[in-house]
Amino acid sequence: MRFLYHPEQKNISLAGVLYALGDPVRLEIVRQLAKKKEQCCGDFDFAIAKSTMSNHFKILRESGVVLTRKEGTQHINTLRTEDLEELFPGLLEAVLNSAQPFVITQEAVTS
């Protein structure tokens, strides 16, 4: 079984979180997780390659934005809301309140 790295709360940096949230695809993932609380990787219906989605989730996970747990063959993702709020009060809420829904199409990916 492959190990999924998650930083301890004390190792989550503002720069890493902002980098993770700075990409429109990752921001849309976070926006959807904020609404649904938890979601499988395969439940995101974006017109991008599976390997690209895996990379986006890796960046979100390793920056401390999401927590991923395995259930059988599924990867279930949740936001680390409490950790982020404790470290950077109001940041996630401010970002999500200002984020517009981003429709991810093949044209958006290739342009």
mmCIF file with all atom_site columns, C-alpha atoms in Angstrom:
data_model
loop_
_atom_site.group_PDB
_atom_site.id
_atom_site.type_symbol
_atom_site.label_atom_id
_atom_site.label_alt_id
_atom_site.label_comp_id
_atom_site.label_asym_id
_atom_site.label_entity_id
_atom_site.label_seq_id
_atom_site.pdbx_PDB_ins_code
_atom_site.Cartn_x
_atom_site.Cartn_y
_atom_site.Cartn_z
_atom_site.occupancy
_atom_site.B_iso_or_equiv
_atom_site.pdbx_formal_charge
_atom_site.auth_seq_id
_atom_site.auth_comp_id
_atom_site.auth_asym_id
_atom_site.auth_atom_id
_atom_site.pdbx_PDB_model_num
ATOM 1   C CA . MET A 1 1   ? 0.000   0.000  0.000   1.00 0.00 ? 1   MET A CA 1
ATOM 2   C CA . ARG A 1 2   ? 1.308   3.419  -0.981  1.00 0.00 ? 2   ARG A CA 1
ATOM 3   C CA . PHE A 1 3   ? 1.802   5.987  1.773   1.00 0.00 ? 3   PHE A CA 1
ATOM 4   C CA . LEU A 1 4   ? -0.074  9.275  1.384   1.00 0.00 ? 4   LEU A CA 1
ATOM 5   C CA . TYR A 1 5   ? 1.875   12.157 2.907   1.00 0.00 ? 5   TYR A CA 1
ATOM 6   C CA . HIS A 1 6   ? -0.041  14.681 5.006   1.00 0.00 ? 6   HIS A CA 1
ATOM 7   C CA . PRO A 1 7   ? 1.914   17.407 6.800   1.00 0.00 ? 7   PRO A CA 1
ATOM 8   C CA . GLU A 1 8   ? 1.418   17.860 10.516  1.00 0.00 ? 8   GLU A CA 1
ATOM 9   C CA . GLN A 1 9   ? -0.474  21.039 11.334  1.00 0.00 ? 9   GLN A CA 1
ATOM 10  C CA . LYS A 1 10  ? 2.701   22.790 12.526  1.00 0.00 ? 10  LYS A CA 1
ATOM 11  C CA . ASN A 1 11  ? 4.298   22.150 9.112   1.00 0.00 ? 11  ASN A CA 1
ATOM 12  C CA . ILE A 1 12  ? 1.525   23.730 7.020   1.00 0.00 ? 12  ILE A CA 1
ATOM 13  C CA . SER A 1 13  ? 2.792   26.994 5.542   1.00 0.00 ? 13  SER A CA 1
ATOM 14  C CA . LEU A 1 14  ? 0.839   29.962 4.243   1.00 0.00 ? 14  LEU A CA 1
ATOM 15  C CA . ALA A 1 15  ? 2.908   29.947 1.046   1.00 0.00 ? 15  ALA A CA 1
ATOM 16  C CA . GLY A 1 16  ? 2.074   26.286 0.409   1.00 0.00 ? 16  GLY A CA 1
ATOM 17  C CA . VAL A 1 17  ? -1.647  26.805 1.030   1.00 0.00 ? 17  VAL A CA 1
ATOM 18  C CA . LEU A 1 18  ? -1.777  29.882 -1.201  1.00 0.00 ? 18  LEU A CA 1
ATOM 19  C CA . TYR A 1 19  ? 0.111   28.034 -3.935  1.00 0.00 ? 19  TYR A CA 1
ATOM 20  C CA . ALA A 1 20  ? -2.374  25.158 -3.751  1.00 0.00 ? 20  ALA A CA 1
ATOM 21  C CA . LEU A 1 21  ? -5.360  27.506 -3.860  1.00 0.00 ? 21  LEU A CA 1
ATOM 22  C CA . GLY A 1 22  ? -3.859  29.586 -6.682  1.00 0.00 ? 22  GLY A CA 1
ATOM 23  C CA . ASP A 1 23  ? -4.758  27.119 -9.422  1.00 0.00 ? 23  ASP A CA 1
ATOM 24  C CA . PRO A 1 24  ? -8.333  27.287 -10.810 1.00 0.00 ? 24  PRO A CA 1
ATOM 25  C CA . VAL A 1 25  ? -8.740  23.499 -10.917 1.00 0.00 ? 25  VAL A CA 1
ATOM 26  C CA . ARG A 1 26  ? -7.546  23.043 -7.325  1.00 0.00 ? 26  ARG A CA 1
ATOM 27  C CA . LEU A 1 27  ? -9.673  25.960 -6.179  1.00 0.00 ? 27  LEU A CA 1
ATOM 28  C CA . GLU A 1 28  ? -12.733 24.327 -7.753  1.00 0.00 ? 28  GLU A CA 1
ATOM 29  C CA . ILE A 1 29  ? -11.888 21.047 -6.002  1.00 0.00 ? 29  ILE A CA 1
ATOM 30  C CA . VAL A 1 30  ? -11.725 22.903 -2.676  1.00 0.00 ? 30  VAL A CA 1
ATOM 31  C CA . ARG A 1 31  ? -14.964 24.767 -3.451  1.00 0.00 ? 31  ARG A CA 1
ATOM 32  C CA . GLN A 1 32  ? -16.768 21.487 -4.120  1.00 0.00 ? 32  GLN A CA 1
ATOM 33  C CA . LEU A 1 33  ? -15.314 19.837 -1.014  1.00 0.00 ? 33  LEU A CA 1
ATOM 34  C CA . ALA A 1 34  ? -16.483 22.781 1.083   1.00 0.00 ? 34  ALA A CA 1
ATOM 35  C CA . LYS A 1 35  ? -20.040 22.134 -0.123  1.00 0.00 ? 35  LYS A CA 1
ATOM 36  C CA . LYS A 1 36  ? -20.076 18.325 0.025   1.00 0.00 ? 36  LYS A CA 1
ATOM 37  C CA . LYS A 1 37  ? -17.745 17.858 3.039   1.00 0.00 ? 37  LYS A CA 1
ATOM 38  C CA . GLU A 1 38  ? -16.084 14.771 1.550   1.00 0.00 ? 38  GLU A CA 1
ATOM 39  C CA . GLN A 1 39  ? -15.772 13.346 -1.903  1.00 0.00 ? 39  GLN A CA 1
ATOM 40  C CA . CYS A 1 40  ? -13.994 10.587 -3.820  1.00 0.00 ? 40  CYS A CA 1
ATOM 41  C CA . CYS A 1 41  ? -11.398 11.611 -6.391  1.00 0.00 ? 41  CYS A CA 1
ATOM 42  C CA . GLY A 1 42  ? -13.434 9.913  -9.107  1.00 0.00 ? 42  GLY A CA 1
ATOM 43  C CA . ASP A 1 43  ? -16.544 11.956 -8.285  1.00 0.00 ? 43  ASP A CA 1
ATOM 44  C CA . PHE A 1 44  ? -15.034 15.126 -9.722  1.00 0.00 ? 44  PHE A CA 1
ATOM 45  C CA . ASP A 1 45  ? -16.230 15.449 -13.310 1.00 0.00 ? 45  ASP A CA 1
ATOM 46  C CA . PHE A 1 46  ? -13.456 17.518 -14.885 1.00 0.00 ? 46  PHE A CA 1
ATOM 47  C CA . ALA A 1 47  ? -12.379 17.135 -18.506 1.00 0.00 ? 47  ALA A CA 1
ATOM 48  C CA . ILE A 1 48  ? -8.733  16.554 -17.618 1.00 0.00 ? 48  ILE A CA 1
ATOM 49  C CA . ALA A 1 49  ? -6.470  13.524 -17.518 1.00 0.00 ? 49  ALA A CA 1
ATOM 50  C CA . LYS A 1 50  ? -6.590  11.253 -14.479 1.00 0.00 ? 50  LYS A CA 1
ATOM 51  C CA . SER A 1 51  ? -2.855  11.790 -13.919 1.00 0.00 ? 51  SER A CA 1
ATOM 52  C CA . THR A 1 52  ? -3.379  15.565 -13.876 1.00 0.00 ? 52  THR A CA 1
ATOM 53  C CA . MET A 1 53  ? -6.169  15.187 -11.309 1.00 0.00 ? 53  MET A CA 1
ATOM 54  C CA . SER A 1 54  ? -3.907  12.975 -9.204  1.00 0.00 ? 54  SER A CA 1
ATOM 55  C CA . ASN A 1 55  ? -1.247  15.671 -9.271  1.00 0.00 ? 55  ASN A CA 1
ATOM 56  C CA . HIS A 1 56  ? -3.759  18.331 -8.194  1.00 0.00 ? 56  HIS A CA 1
ATOM 57  C CA . PHE A 1 57  ? -4.847  16.177 -5.249  1.00 0.00 ? 57  PHE A CA 1
ATOM 58  C CA . LYS A 1 58  ? -1.214  15.518 -4.320  1.00 0.00 ? 58  LYS A CA 1
ATOM 59  C CA . ILE A 1 59  ? -0.509  19.264 -4.214  1.00 0.00 ? 59  ILE A CA 1
ATOM 60  C CA . LEU A 1 60  ? -3.632  19.904 -2.119  1.00 0.00 ? 60  LEU A CA 1
ATOM 61  C CA . ARG A 1 61  ? -2.742  17.051 0.242   1.00 0.00 ? 61  ARG A CA 1
ATOM 62  C CA . GLU A 1 62  ? 0.941   17.887 0.640   1.00 0.00 ? 62  GLU A CA 1
ATOM 63  C CA . SER A 1 63  ? 0.197   21.574 1.219   1.00 0.00 ? 63  SER A CA 1
ATOM 64  C CA . GLY A 1 64  ? -2.170  20.643 4.064   1.00 0.00 ? 64  GLY A CA 1
ATOM 65  C CA . VAL A 1 65  ? -5.405  21.759 2.415   1.00 0.00 ? 65  VAL A CA 1
ATOM 66  C CA . VAL A 1 66  ? -7.028  18.307 2.150   1.00 0.00 ? 66  VAL A CA 1
ATOM 67  C CA . LEU A 1 67  ? -6.895  15.041 4.019   1.00 0.00 ? 67  LEU A CA 1
ATOM 68  C CA . THR A 1 68  ? -7.138  11.882 1.913   1.00 0.00 ? 68  THR A CA 1
ATOM 69  C CA . ARG A 1 69  ? -8.016  8.506  3.354   1.00 0.00 ? 69  ARG A CA 1
ATOM 70  C CA . LYS A 1 70  ? -8.257  5.196  1.555   1.00 0.00 ? 70  LYS A CA 1
ATOM 71  C CA . GLU A 1 71  ? -11.379 3.062  1.710   1.00 0.00 ? 71  GLU A CA 1
ATOM 72  C CA . GLY A 1 72  ? -10.780 -0.012 -0.409  1.00 0.00 ? 72  GLY A CA 1
ATOM 73  C CA . THR A 1 73  ? -9.856  1.291  -3.833  1.00 0.00 ? 73  THR A CA 1
ATOM 74  C CA . GLN A 1 74  ? -11.383 4.735  -3.211  1.00 0.00 ? 74  GLN A CA 1
ATOM 75  C CA . HIS A 1 75  ? -9.577  7.874  -2.056  1.00 0.00 ? 75  HIS A CA 1
ATOM 76  C CA . ILE A 1 76  ? -11.926 9.982  0.078   1.00 0.00 ? 76  ILE A CA 1
ATOM 77  C CA . ASN A 1 77  ? -10.989 13.671 0.406   1.00 0.00 ? 77  ASN A CA 1
ATOM 78  C CA . THR A 1 78  ? -11.994 16.179 3.057   1.00 0.00 ? 78  THR A CA 1
ATOM 79  C CA . LEU A 1 79  ? -10.868 19.730 3.719   1.00 0.00 ? 79  LEU A CA 1
ATOM 80  C CA . ARG A 1 80  ? -8.630  20.300 6.728   1.00 0.00 ? 80  ARG A CA 1
ATOM 81  C CA . THR A 1 81  ? -10.873 23.175 7.731   1.00 0.00 ? 81  THR A CA 1
ATOM 82  C CA . GLU A 1 82  ? -10.069 23.119 11.452  1.00 0.00 ? 82  GLU A CA 1
ATOM 83  C CA . ASP A 1 83  ? -6.299  23.048 10.896  1.00 0.00 ? 83  ASP A CA 1
ATOM 84  C CA . LEU A 1 84  ? -6.439  25.842 8.319   1.00 0.00 ? 84  LEU A CA 1
ATOM 85  C CA . GLU A 1 85  ? -8.740  27.974 10.465  1.00 0.00 ? 85  GLU A CA 1
ATOM 86  C CA . GLU A 1 86  ? -6.482  27.618 13.487  1.00 0.00 ? 86  GLU A CA 1
ATOM 87  C CA . LEU A 1 87  ? -3.361  28.513 11.510  1.00 0.00 ? 87  LEU A CA 1
ATOM 88  C CA . PHE A 1 88  ? -4.826  31.157 9.168   1.00 0.00 ? 88  PHE A CA 1
ATOM 89  C CA . PRO A 1 89  ? -8.119  32.440 10.622  1.00 0.00 ? 89  PRO A CA 1
ATOM 90  C CA . GLY A 1 90  ? -10.637 33.432 7.958   1.00 0.00 ? 90  GLY A CA 1
ATOM 91  C CA . LEU A 1 91  ? -8.392  32.583 4.989   1.00 0.00 ? 91  LEU A CA 1
ATOM 92  C CA . LEU A 1 92  ? -10.337 29.625 3.614   1.00 0.00 ? 92  LEU A CA 1
ATOM 93  C CA . GLU A 1 93  ? -13.688 31.366 4.086   1.00 0.00 ? 93  GLU A CA 1
ATOM 94  C CA . ALA A 1 94  ? -12.429 34.526 2.357   1.00 0.00 ? 94  ALA A CA 1
ATOM 95  C CA . VAL A 1 95  ? -11.019 32.568 -0.572  1.00 0.00 ? 95  VAL A CA 1
ATOM 96  C CA . LEU A 1 96  ? -14.169 30.484 -0.975  1.00 0.00 ? 96  LEU A CA 1
ATOM 97  C CA . ASN A 1 97  ? -16.452 33.513 -0.709  1.00 0.00 ? 97  ASN A CA 1
ATOM 98  C CA . SER A 1 98  ? -14.587 35.270 -3.504  1.00 0.00 ? 98  SER A CA 1
ATOM 99  C CA . ALA A 1 99  ? -14.128 32.198 -5.726  1.00 0.00 ? 99  ALA A CA 1
ATOM 100 C CA . GLN A 1 100 ? -16.392 31.954 -8.716  1.00 0.00 ? 100 GLN A CA 1
ATOM 101 C CA . PRO A 1 101 ? -17.412 28.511 -9.970  1.00 0.00 ? 101 PRO A CA 1
ATOM 102 C CA . PHE A 1 102 ? -14.929 27.402 -12.601 1.00 0.00 ? 102 PHE A CA 1
ATOM 103 C CA . VAL A 1 103 ? -16.154 25.186 -15.383 1.00 0.00 ? 103 VAL A CA 1
ATOM 104 C CA . ILE A 1 104 ? -13.329 22.889 -16.296 1.00 0.00 ? 104 ILE A CA 1
ATOM 105 C CA . THR A 1 105 ? -13.461 21.919 -19.933 1.00 0.00 ? 105 THR A CA 1
ATOM 106 C CA . GLN A 1 106 ? -10.887 20.583 -22.317 1.00 0.00 ? 106 GLN A CA 1
ATOM 107 C CA . GLU A 1 107 ? -10.594 24.104 -23.815 1.00 0.00 ? 107 GLU A CA 1
ATOM 108 C CA . ALA A 1 108 ? -9.766  25.550 -20.384 1.00 0.00 ? 108 ALA A CA 1
ATOM 109 C CA . VAL A 1 109 ? -7.060  22.951 -19.881 1.00 0.00 ? 109 VAL A CA 1
ATOM 110 C CA . THR A 1 110 ? -5.362  23.427 -23.258 1.00 0.00 ? 110 THR A CA 1
ATOM 111 C CA . SER A 1 111 ? -5.475  27.226 -23.388 1.00 0.00 ? 111 SER A CA 1
#
